[in-house]
Coordinates of N, CA and C in Angstrom, one line a residue:
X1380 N -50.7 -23.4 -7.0 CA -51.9 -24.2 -6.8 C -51.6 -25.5 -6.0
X1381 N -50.6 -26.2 -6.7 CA -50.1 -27.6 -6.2 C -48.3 -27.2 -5.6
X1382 N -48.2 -27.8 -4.6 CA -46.1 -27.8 -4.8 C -46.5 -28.7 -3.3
X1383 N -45.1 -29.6 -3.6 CA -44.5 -30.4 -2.9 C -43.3 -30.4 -2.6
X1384 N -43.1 -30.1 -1.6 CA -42.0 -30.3 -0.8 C -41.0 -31.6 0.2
X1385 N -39.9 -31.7 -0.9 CA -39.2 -33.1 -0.3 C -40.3 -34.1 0.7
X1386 N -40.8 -34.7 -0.4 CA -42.3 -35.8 -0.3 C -41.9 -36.9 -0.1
X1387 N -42.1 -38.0 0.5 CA -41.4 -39.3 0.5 C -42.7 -40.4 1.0
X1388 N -42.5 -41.0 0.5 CA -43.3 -42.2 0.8 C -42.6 -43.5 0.7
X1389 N -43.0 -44.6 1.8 CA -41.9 -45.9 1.6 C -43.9 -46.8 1.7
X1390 N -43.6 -47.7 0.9 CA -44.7 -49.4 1.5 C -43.9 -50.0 2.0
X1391 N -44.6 -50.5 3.1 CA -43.8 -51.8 3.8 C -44.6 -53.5 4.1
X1392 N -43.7 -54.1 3.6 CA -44.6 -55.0 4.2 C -43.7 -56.2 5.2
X1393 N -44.3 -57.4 5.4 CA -42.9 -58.0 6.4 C -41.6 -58.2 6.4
X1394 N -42.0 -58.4 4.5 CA -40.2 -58.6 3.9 C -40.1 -57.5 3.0
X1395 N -40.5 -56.3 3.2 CA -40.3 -55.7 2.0 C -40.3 -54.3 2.4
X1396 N -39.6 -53.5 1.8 CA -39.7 -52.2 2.0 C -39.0 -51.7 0.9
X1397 N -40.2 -51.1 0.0 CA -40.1 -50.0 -1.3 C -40.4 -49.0 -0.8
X1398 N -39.4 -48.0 -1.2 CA -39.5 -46.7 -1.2 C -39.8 -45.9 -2.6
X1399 N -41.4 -45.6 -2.7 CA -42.6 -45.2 -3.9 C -42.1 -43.7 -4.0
X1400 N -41.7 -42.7 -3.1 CA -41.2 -41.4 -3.8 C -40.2 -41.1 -2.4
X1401 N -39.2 -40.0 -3.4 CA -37.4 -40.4 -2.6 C -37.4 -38.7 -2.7
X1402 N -37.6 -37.4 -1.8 CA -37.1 -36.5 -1.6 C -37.8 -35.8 -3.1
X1403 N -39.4 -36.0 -3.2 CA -39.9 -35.7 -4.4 C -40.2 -34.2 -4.0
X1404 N -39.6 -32.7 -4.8 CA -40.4 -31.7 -4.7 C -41.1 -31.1 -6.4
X1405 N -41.9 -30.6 -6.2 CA -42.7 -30.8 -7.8 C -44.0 -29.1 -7.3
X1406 N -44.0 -28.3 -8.3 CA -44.9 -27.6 -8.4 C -46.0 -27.2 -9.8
X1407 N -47.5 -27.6 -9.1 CA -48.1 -27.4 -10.6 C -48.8 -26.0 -10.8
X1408 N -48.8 -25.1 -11.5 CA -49.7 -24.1 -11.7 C -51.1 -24.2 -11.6
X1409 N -51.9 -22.9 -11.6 CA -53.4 -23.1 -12.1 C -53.2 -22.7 -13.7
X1410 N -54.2 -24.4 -14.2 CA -54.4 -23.7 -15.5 C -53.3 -24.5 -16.7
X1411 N -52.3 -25.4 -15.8 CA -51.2 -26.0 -16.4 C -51.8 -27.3 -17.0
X1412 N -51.0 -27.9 -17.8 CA -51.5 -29.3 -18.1 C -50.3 -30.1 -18.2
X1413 N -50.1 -31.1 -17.1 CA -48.7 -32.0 -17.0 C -48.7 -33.0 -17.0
X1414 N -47.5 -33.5 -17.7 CA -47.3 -34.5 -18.2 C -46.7 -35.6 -17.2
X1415 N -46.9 -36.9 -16.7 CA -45.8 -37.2 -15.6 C -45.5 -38.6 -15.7
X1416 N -44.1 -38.7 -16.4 CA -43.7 -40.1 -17.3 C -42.7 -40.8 -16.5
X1417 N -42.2 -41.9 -17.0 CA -41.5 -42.5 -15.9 C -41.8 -44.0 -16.6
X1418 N -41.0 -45.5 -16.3 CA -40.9 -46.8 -16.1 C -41.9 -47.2 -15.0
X1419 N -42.6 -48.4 -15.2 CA -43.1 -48.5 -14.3 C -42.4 -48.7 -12.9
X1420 N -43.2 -48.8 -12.0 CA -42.8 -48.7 -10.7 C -42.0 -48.0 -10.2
X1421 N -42.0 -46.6 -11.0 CA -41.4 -45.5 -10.6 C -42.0 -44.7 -9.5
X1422 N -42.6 -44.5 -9.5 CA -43.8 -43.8 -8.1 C -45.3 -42.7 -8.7
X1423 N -45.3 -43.2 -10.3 CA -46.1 -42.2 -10.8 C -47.9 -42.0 -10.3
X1424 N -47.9 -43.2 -10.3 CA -49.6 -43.4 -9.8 C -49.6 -42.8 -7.7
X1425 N -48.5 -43.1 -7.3 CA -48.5 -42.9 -5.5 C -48.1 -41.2 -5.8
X1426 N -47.2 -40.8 -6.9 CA -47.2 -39.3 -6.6 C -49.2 -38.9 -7.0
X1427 N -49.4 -39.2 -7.9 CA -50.7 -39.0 -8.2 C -51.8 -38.8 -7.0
X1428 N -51.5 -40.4 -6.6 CA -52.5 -40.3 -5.5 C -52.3 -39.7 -4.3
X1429 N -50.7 -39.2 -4.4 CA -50.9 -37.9 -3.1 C -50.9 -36.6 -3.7
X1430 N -51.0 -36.3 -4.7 CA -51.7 -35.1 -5.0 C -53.2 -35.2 -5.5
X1431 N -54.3 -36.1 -5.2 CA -55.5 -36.1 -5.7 C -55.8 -36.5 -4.5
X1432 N -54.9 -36.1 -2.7 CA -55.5 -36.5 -1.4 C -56.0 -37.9 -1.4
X1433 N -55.6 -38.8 -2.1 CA -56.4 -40.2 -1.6 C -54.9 -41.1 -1.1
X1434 N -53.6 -40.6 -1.0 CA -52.9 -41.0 -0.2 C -51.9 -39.9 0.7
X1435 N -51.5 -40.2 2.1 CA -50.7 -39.0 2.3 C -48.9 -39.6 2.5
X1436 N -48.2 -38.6 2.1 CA -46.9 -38.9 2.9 C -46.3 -39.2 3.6
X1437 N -45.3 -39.9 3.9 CA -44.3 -39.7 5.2 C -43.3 -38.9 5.8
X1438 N -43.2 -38.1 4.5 CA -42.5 -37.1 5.3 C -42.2 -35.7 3.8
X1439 N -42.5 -34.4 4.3 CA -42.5 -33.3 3.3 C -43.9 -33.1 4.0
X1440 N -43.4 -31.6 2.6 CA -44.9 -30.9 3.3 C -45.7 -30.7 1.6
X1441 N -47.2 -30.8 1.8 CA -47.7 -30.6 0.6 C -48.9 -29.5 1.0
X1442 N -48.9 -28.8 -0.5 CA -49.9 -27.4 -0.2 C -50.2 -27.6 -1.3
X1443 N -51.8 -27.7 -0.6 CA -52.8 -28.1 -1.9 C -54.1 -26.5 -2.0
X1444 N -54.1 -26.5 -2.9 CA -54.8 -24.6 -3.0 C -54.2 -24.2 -2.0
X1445 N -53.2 -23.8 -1.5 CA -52.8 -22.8 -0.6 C -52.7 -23.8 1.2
X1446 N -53.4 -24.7 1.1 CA -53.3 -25.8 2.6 C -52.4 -26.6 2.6
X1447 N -51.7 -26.2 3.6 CA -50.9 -27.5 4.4 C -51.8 -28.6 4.6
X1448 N -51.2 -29.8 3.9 CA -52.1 -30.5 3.7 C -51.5 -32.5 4.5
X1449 N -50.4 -32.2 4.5 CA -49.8 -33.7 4.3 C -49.9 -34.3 5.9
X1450 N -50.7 -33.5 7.0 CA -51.2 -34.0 7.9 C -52.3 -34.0 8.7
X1451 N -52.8 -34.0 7.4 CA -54.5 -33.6 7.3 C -55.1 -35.2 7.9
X1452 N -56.1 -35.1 9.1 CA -57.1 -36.7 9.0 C -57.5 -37.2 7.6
X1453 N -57.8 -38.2 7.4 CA -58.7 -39.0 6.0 C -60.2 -37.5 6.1
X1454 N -60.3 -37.7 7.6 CA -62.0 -36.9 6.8 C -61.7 -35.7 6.2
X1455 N -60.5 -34.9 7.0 CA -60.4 -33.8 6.1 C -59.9 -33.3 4.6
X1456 N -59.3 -34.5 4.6 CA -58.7 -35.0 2.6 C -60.1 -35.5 2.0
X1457 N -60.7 -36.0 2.7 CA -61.7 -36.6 2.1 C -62.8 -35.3 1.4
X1458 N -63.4 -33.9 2.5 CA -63.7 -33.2 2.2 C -63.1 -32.4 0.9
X1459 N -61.7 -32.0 1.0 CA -61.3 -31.3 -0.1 C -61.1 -32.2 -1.4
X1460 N -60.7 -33.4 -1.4 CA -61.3 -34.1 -2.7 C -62.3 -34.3 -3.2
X1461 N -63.5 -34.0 -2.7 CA -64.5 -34.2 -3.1 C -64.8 -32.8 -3.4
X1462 N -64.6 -31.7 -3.0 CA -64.6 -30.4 -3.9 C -64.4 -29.9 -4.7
X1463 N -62.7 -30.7 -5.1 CA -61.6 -29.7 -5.7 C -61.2 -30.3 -6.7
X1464 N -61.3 -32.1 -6.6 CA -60.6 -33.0 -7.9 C -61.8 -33.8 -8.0
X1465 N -61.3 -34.0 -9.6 CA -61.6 -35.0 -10.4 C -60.6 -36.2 -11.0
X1466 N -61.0 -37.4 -10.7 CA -60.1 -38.4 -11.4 C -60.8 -38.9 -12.4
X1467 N -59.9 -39.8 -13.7 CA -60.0 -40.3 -14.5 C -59.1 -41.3 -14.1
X1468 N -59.1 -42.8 -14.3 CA -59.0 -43.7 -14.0 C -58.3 -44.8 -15.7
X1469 N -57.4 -45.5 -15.9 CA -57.3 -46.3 -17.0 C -58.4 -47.2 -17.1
X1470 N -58.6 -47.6 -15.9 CA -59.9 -48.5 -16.0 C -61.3 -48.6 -16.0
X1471 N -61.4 -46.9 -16.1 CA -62.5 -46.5 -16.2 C -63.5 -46.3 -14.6
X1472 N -63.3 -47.7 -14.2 CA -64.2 -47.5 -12.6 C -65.8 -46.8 -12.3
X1473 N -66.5 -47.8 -13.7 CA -67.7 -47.2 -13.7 C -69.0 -48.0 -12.9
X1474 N -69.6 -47.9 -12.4 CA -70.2 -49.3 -11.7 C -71.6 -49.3 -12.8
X1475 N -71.2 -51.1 -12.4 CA -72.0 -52.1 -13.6 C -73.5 -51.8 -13.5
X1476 N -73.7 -51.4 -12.2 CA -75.3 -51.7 -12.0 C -76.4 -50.3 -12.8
X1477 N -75.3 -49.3 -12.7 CA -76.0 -47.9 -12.4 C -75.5 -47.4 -14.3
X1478 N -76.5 -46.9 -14.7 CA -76.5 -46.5 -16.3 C -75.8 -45.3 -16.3
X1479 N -75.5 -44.9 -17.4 CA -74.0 -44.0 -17.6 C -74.4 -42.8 -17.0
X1480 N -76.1 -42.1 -16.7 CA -76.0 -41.0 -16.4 C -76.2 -40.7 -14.9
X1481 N -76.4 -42.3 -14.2 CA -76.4 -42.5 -12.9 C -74.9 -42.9 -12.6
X1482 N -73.9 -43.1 -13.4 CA -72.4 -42.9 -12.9 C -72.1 -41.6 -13.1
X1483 N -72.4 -40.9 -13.4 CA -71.9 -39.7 -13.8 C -72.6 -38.7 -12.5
X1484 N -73.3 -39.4 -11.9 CA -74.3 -38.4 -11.3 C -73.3 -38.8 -9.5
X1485 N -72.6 -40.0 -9.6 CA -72.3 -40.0 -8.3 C -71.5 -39.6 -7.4
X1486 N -70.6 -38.7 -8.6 CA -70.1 -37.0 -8.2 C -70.6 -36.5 -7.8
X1487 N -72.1 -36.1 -7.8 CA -72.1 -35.2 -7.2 C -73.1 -35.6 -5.7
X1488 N -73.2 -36.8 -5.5 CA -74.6 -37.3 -4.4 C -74.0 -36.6 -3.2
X1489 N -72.4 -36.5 -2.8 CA -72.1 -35.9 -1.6 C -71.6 -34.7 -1.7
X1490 N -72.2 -34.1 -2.5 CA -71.9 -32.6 -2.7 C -72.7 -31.4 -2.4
X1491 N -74.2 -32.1 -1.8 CA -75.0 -31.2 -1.6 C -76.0 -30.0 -2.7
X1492 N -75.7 -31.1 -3.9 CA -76.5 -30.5 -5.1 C -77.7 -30.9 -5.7
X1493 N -79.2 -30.2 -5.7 CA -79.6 -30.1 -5.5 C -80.3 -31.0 -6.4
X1494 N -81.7 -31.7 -6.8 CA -82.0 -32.9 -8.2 C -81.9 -32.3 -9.2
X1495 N -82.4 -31.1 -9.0 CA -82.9 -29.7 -10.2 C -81.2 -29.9 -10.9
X1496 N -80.5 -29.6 -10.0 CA -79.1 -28.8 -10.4 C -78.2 -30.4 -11.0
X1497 N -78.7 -31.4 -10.8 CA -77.8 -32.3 -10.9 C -78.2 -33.0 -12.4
X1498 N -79.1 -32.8 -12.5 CA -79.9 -33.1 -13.8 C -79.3 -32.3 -15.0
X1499 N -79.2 -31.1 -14.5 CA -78.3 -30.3 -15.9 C -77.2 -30.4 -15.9
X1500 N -76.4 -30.5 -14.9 CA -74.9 -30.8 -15.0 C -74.3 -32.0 -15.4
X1501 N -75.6 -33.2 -14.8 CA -75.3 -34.5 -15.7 C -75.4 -34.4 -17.2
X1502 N -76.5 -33.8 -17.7 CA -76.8 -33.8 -19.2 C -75.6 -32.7 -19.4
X1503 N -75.0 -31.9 -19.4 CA -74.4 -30.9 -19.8 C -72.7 -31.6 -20.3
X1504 N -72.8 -32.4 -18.9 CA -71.2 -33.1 -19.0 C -71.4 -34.0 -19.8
X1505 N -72.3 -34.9 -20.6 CA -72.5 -35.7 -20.8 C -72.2 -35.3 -22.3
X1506 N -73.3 -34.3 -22.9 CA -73.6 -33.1 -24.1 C -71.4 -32.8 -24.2
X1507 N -70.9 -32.8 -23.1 CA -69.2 -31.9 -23.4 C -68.8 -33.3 -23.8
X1508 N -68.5 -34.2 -23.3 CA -67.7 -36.0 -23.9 C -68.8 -36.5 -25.1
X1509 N -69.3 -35.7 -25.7 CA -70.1 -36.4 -26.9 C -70.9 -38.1 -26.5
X1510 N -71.9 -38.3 -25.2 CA -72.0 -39.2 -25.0 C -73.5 -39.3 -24.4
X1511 N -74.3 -38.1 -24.8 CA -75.6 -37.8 -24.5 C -76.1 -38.8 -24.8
X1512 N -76.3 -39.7 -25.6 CA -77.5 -40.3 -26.3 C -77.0 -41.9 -25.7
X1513 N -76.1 -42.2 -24.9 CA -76.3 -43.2 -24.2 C -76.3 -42.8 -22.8
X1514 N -77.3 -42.4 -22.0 CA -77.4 -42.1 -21.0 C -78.2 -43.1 -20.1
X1515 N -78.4 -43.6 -20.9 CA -79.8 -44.9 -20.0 C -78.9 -46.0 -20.5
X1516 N -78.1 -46.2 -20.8 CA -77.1 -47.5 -21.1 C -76.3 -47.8 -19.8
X1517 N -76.3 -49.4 -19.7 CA -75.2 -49.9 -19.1 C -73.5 -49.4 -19.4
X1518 N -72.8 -49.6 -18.7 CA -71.3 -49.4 -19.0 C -71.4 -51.0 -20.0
X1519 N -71.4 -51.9 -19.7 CA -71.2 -53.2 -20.7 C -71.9 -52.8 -21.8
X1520 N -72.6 -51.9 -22.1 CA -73.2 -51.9 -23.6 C -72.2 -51.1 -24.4
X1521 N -71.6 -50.3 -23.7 CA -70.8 -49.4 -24.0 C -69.1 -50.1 -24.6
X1522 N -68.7 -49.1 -26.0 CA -67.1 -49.6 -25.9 C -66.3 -49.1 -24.6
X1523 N -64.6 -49.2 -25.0 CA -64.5 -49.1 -24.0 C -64.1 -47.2 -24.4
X1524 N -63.9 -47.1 -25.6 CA -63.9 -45.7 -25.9 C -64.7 -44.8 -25.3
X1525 N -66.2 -45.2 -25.7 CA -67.6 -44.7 -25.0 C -67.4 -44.6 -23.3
X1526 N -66.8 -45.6 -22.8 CA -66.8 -45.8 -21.3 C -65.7 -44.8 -20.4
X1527 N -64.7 -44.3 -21.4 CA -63.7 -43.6 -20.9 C -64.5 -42.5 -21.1
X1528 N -65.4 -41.9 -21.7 CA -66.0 -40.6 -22.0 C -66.6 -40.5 -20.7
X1529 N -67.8 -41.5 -20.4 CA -68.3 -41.6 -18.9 C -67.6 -41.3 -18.3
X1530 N -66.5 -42.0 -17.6 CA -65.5 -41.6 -16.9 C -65.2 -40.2 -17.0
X1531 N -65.1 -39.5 -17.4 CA -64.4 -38.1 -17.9 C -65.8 -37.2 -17.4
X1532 N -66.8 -37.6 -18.3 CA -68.3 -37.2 -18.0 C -68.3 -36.9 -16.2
X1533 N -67.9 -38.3 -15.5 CA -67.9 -38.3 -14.2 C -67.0 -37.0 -13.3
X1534 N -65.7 -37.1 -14.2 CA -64.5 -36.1 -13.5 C -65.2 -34.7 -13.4
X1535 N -65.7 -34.4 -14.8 CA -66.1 -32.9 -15.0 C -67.0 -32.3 -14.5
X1536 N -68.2 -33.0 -13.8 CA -69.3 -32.8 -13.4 C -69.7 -32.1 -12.8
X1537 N -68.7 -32.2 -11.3 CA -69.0 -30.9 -10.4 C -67.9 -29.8 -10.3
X1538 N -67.3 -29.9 -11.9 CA -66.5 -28.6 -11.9 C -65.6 -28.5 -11.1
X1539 N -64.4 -29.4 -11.2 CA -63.5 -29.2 -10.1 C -62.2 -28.3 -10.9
X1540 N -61.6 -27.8 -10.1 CA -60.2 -27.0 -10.5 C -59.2 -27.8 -11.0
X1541 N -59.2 -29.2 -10.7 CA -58.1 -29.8 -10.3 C -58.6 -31.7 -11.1
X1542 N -57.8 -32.0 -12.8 CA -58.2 -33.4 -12.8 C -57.0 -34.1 -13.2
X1543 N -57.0 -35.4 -12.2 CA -56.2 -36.1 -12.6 C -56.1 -37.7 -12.9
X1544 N -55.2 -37.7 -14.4 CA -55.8 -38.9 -15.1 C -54.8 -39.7 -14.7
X1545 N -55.1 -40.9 -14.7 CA -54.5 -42.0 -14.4 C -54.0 -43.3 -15.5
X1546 N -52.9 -42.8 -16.7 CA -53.3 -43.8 -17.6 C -54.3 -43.6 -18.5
X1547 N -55.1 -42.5 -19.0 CA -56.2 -42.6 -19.2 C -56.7 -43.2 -20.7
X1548 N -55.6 -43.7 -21.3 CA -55.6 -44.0 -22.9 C -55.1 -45.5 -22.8
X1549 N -54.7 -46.1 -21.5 CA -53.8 -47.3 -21.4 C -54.9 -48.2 -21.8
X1550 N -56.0 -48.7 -22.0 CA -56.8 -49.1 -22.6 C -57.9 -48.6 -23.9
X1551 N -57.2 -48.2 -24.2 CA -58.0 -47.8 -25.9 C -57.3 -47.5 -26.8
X1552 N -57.6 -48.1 -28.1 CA -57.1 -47.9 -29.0 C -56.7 -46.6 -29.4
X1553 N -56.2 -46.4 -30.5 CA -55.2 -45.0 -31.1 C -56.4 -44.1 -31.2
X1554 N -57.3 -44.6 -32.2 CA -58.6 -43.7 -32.2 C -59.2 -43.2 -31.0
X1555 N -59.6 -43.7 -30.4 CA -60.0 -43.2 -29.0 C -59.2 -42.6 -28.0
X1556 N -58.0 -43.6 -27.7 CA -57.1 -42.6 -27.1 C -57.0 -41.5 -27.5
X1557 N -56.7 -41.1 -28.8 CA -56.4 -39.6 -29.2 C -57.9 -38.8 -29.2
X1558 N -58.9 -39.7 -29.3 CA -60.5 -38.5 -28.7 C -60.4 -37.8 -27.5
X1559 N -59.7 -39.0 -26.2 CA -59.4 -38.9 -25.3 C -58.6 -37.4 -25.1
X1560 N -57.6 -37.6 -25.2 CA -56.7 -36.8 -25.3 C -57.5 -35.5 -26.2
X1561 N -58.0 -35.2 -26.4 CA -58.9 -34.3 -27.4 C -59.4 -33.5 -26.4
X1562 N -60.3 -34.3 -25.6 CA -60.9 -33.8 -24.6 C -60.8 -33.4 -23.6
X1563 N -59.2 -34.1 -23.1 CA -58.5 -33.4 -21.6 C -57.6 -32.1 -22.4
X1564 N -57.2 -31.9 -23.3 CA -56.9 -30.6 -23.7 C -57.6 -29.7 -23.7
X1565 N -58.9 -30.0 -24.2 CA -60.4 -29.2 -24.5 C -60.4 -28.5 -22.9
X1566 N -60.9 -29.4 -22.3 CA -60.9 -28.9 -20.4 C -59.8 -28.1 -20.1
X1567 N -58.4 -28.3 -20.4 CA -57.6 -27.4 -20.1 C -57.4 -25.9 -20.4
X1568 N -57.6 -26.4 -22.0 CA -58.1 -24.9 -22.9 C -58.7 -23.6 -21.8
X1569 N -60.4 -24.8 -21.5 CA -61.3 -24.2 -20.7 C -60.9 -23.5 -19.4
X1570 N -59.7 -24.1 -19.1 CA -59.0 -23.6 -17.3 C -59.0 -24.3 -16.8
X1571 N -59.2 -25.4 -16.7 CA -59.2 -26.8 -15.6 C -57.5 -27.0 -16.0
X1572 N -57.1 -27.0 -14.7 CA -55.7 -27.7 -14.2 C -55.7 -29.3 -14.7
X1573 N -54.7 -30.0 -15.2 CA -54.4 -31.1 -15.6 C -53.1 -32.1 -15.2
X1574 N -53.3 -33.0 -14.6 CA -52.0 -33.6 -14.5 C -52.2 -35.1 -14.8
X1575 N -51.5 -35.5 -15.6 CA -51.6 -36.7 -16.0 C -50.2 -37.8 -16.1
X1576 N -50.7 -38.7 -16.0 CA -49.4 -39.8 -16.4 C -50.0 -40.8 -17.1
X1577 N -49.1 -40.9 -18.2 CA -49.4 -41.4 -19.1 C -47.3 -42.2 -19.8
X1578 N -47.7 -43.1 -20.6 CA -46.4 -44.0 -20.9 C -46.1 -43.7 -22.5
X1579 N -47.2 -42.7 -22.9 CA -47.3 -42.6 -24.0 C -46.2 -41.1 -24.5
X1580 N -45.4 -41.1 -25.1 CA -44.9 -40.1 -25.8 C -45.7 -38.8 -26.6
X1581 N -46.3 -39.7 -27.3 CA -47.4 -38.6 -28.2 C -48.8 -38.2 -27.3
X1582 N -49.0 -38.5 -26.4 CA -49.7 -38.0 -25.7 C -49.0 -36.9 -24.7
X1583 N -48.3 -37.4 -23.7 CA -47.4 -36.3 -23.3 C -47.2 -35.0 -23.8
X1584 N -46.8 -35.1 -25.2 CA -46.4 -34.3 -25.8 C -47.9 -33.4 -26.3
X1585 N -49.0 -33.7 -25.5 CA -50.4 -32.8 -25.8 C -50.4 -31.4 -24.3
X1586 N -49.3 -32.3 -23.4 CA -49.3 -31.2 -21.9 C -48.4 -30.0 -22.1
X1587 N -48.7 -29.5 -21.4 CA -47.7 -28.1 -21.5 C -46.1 -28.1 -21.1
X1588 N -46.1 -29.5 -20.1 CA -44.9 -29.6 -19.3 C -44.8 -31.5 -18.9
X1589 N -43.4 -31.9 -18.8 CA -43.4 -33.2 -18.9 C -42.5 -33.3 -17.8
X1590 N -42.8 -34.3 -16.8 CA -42.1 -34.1 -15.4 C -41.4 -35.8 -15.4
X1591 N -40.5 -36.3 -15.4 CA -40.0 -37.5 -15.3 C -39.3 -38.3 -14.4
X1592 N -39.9 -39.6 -13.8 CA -40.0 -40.1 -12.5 C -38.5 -41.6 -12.8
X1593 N -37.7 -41.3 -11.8 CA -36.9 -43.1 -11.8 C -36.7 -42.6 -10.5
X1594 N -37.0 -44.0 -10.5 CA -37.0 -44.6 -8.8 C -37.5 -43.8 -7.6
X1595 N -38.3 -43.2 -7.8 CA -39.3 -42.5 -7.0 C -38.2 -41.0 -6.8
X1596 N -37.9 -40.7 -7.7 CA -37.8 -39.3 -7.8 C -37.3 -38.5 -9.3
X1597 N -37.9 -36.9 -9.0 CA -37.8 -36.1 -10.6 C -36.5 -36.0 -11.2
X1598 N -36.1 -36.1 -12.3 CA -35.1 -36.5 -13.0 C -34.8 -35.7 -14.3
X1599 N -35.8 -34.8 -14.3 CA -35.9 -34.2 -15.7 C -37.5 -33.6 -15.4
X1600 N -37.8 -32.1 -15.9 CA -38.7 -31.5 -16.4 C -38.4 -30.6 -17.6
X1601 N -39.2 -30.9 -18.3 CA -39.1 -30.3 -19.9 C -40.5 -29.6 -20.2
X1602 N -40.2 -28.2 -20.7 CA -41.3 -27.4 -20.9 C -41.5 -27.7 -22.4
X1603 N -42.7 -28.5 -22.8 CA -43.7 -28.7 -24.4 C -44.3 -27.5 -25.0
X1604 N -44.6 -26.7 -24.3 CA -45.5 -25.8 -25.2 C -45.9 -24.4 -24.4
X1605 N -45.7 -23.2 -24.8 CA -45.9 -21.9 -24.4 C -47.7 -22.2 -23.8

């Protein structure tokens, strides 16, 4: 589904040159749920965002469903993320203006789906995160447990193959967190691909497989659970 091939990425800036992943190769299954831990400033969130297409490479090759992908234009990453993935965010990234069933709905505005069709998929995703009955609510009215559910609500909406979280418990308590985590297993259960990073041990330990990052490269994968 996912594999990368000796991946590298460097940031540069006048005085500075970090190198964010170092000869990274990594492959994820369909249907897997991964774990991807590490110190910070290891390269967890840049491997992330080059497998969820919203950054590319400098050098390696990435095959995303089956496409060479790592020299693809922005527009053409652009299209397949918006088909294929779903993110979940630590911070949620809900906008203030628009009520929880109008964030949830803005998955799908460039997708070509229809009012009829977007209306059930919103209530439907909304009905799966236990979060139906605040649908006309602001995100500020909301905890921030409630607001990670949106979030989630948001990822699942247009049914993508492919979700990946970002941190997704780094802001919520134990209780929630572990709702959290309730729910991205639940989706997996269901078939949805999962890759996540997370700092959390007991969470981790909810994926199938735990992939571990220092200094922008894998250092250890350990299989959790048949």
């Amino acid at each position: 589904m996912l594999r990368l091939e000796s991946i590298r990425k460097t940031y540069r800036t006048t005085e500075v040159e970090t190198r964010a992943l170092d000869d990274v190769s990594l492959e994820v299954a369909a249907g897997e749920f991964v774990a991807i831990m590490g110190p910070s400033g290891c390269g967890k969130s840049t491997l992330l965002n080059i497998l969820g297409l919203l950054d590319s490479p400098d050098g390696g090759a990435y095959w995303f469903f089956g496409e060479e992908v790592s020299k693809y234009s922005e527009q053409r990453l652009t299209a397949l993320r918006r088909t294929g993935v779903g993110f979940i965010f630590q911070s949620f990234n809900l906008i203030d203006d628009l009520n929880v069933a109008e964030n949830v709905e803005v998955a799908l505005l460039y997708r070509h789906v229809s009012r009829g069709d977007r209306k059930r998929r919103i209530a439907a995703a909304l009905e799966r995160v236990g979060i139906a009955h605040r649908a006309r609510h602001l995100p500020q009215q909301l905890s921030g447990g409630q607001q990670q559910r949106v979030a989630i609500a948001r990822a699942l909406v247009a049914e993508p193959k492919l979700i990946l979280a970002d941190e997704p418990t780094g802001n919520l308590d134990t209780e929630n967190g572990a709702a959290v985590m309730d729910l991205l297993a639940g989706l997996n259960a269901a078939g949805t691909t999962v890759v996540m990073v997370t700092h959390s041990l007991v969470h981790a330990a909810r994926a199938k497989r735990t992939v571990k990052l220092l200094d922008g490269r894998v250092v250890s994968e350990t299989l959790l659970a048949a």
